Tab-separated table of C-alpha atoms in Angstrom:
chain	number	residue	atom	x	y	z
A	5	MET	CA	152.752	-32.241	12.806
A	6	PRO	CA	151.339	-34.178	15.635
A	7	GLU	CA	149.308	-37.525	14.942
A	8	SER	CA	145.632	-37.178	14.679
A	9	SER	CA	143.863	-36.972	17.986
A	10	ASP	CA	140.593	-35.412	19.466
A	11	PRO	CA	141.818	-32.162	21.113
A	12	SER	CA	138.961	-32.328	23.280
A	13	GLN	CA	139.854	-35.780	24.483
A	14	THR	CA	143.310	-34.654	24.981
A	15	GLN	CA	142.137	-32.136	27.255
A	16	GLU	CA	140.557	-34.520	29.482
A	17	PHE	CA	143.863	-35.779	30.394
A	18	LEU	CA	145.382	-32.609	30.935
A	19	ALA	CA	142.989	-31.216	33.540
A	20	GLY	CA	144.745	-29.747	36.519
A	21	VAL	CA	147.934	-28.488	34.367
A	22	ASP	CA	148.997	-24.899	35.370
A	23	TYR	CA	149.535	-23.074	32.345
A	24	PRO	CA	152.156	-21.910	31.151
A	25	ALA	CA	153.208	-25.493	30.560
A	26	HIS	CA	156.122	-26.875	28.361
A	27	ARG	CA	155.428	-29.971	26.087
A	28	ASN	CA	157.137	-32.246	28.500
A	29	THR	CA	155.120	-31.357	31.451
A	30	LEU	CA	151.854	-31.948	29.147
A	31	VAL	CA	153.203	-35.250	28.290
A	32	ALA	CA	153.916	-36.201	31.968
A	33	ALA	CA	150.527	-34.970	33.066
A	34	ALA	CA	148.706	-36.984	30.530
A	35	GLU	CA	150.923	-40.098	31.377
A	36	LYS	CA	149.846	-39.837	34.986
A	37	SER	CA	146.200	-39.259	34.195
A	38	GLY	CA	146.239	-42.572	31.990
A	39	ALA	CA	146.160	-41.153	28.712
A	40	ASP	CA	146.213	-43.689	25.820
A	41	GLU	CA	149.132	-44.048	23.307
A	42	ASP	CA	147.125	-41.946	20.546
A	43	VAL	CA	146.822	-38.736	23.079
A	44	LEU	CA	150.510	-39.207	24.203
A	45	ARG	CA	151.702	-39.673	20.693
A	46	ALA	CA	149.930	-36.363	19.763
A	47	LEU	CA	151.530	-34.621	22.603
A	48	ARG	CA	154.989	-35.897	22.108
A	49	GLY	CA	154.439	-34.583	18.543
A	50	LEU	CA	153.867	-31.053	19.472
A	51	PRO	CA	156.507	-28.317	18.842
A	52	ASP	CA	159.036	-28.344	21.842
A	53	ARG	CA	157.868	-25.074	23.394
A	54	THR	CA	155.785	-23.712	26.296
A	55	TYR	CA	151.972	-23.525	25.833
A	56	GLY	CA	150.397	-20.459	27.341
A	57	GLN	CA	146.666	-21.872	27.588
A	58	PRO	CA	144.816	-25.127	26.727
A	59	THR	CA	143.603	-23.634	23.338
A	60	GLU	CA	147.198	-23.518	22.029
A	61	VAL	CA	147.602	-27.162	22.677
A	62	SER	CA	144.280	-28.088	21.011
A	63	GLN	CA	145.182	-25.894	18.047
A	64	ALA	CA	148.479	-27.423	17.797
A	65	ILE	CA	147.234	-30.825	17.852
A	66	SER	CA	144.548	-30.181	15.313
A	67	GLY	CA	147.165	-28.498	13.068
A	68	GLY	CA	145.437	-25.115	13.170
A	69	GLY	CA	147.416	-22.112	13.638
A	70	PRO	CA	146.872	-19.313	16.125
A	71	ALA	CA	143.406	-17.723	15.874
A	72	ILE	CA	142.940	-14.439	13.901
A	73	ALA	CA	142.363	-11.575	16.249
A	74	SER	CA	139.104	-9.552	15.432
A	75	GLY	CA	140.100	-6.984	12.914
A	76	ASP	CA	143.255	-8.510	11.391
A	77	ASP	CA	142.990	-8.980	7.708
A	78	PRO	CA	144.349	-12.214	6.494
A	79	GLU	CA	143.674	-11.571	2.861
A	80	PRO	CA	146.633	-9.726	1.270
A	81	ASP	CA	145.973	-6.591	-0.645
A	82	ASP	CA	146.330	-6.496	-4.362
A	83	ASP	CA	149.886	-5.110	-4.172
A	84	GLU	CA	150.887	-7.687	-1.868
A	85	ARG	CA	149.634	-10.413	-4.208
A	86	THR	CA	151.501	-9.061	-7.217
A	87	GLY	CA	154.576	-7.836	-5.372
A	88	GLU	CA	153.997	-4.461	-6.900
A	89	ARG	CA	155.087	-1.366	-4.767
A	90	PHE	CA	152.343	0.730	-3.555
A	91	ASP	CA	152.989	4.705	-3.111
A	92	ALA	CA	150.413	6.069	-0.719
A	93	GLY	CA	151.951	9.273	-0.698
């Protein structure tokens, strides 16, 4: 997981980045913008992949997973918790 850094502060150094952008592109943009070592460390600690939008970078830095879409049920059903098979039919 990346080092602790304020995602909104990090985004200040990524202004002007065209997304999708690979982690290395984000690090280079932050370096060019004069980011401090905490920000650079957080970006270098991100998973080596391409990020589709700034919120993906912020979520990765803060350690949060992707947002759950409206209507998704993050809570497993009873049969999923116990491993029992459910016959709907």
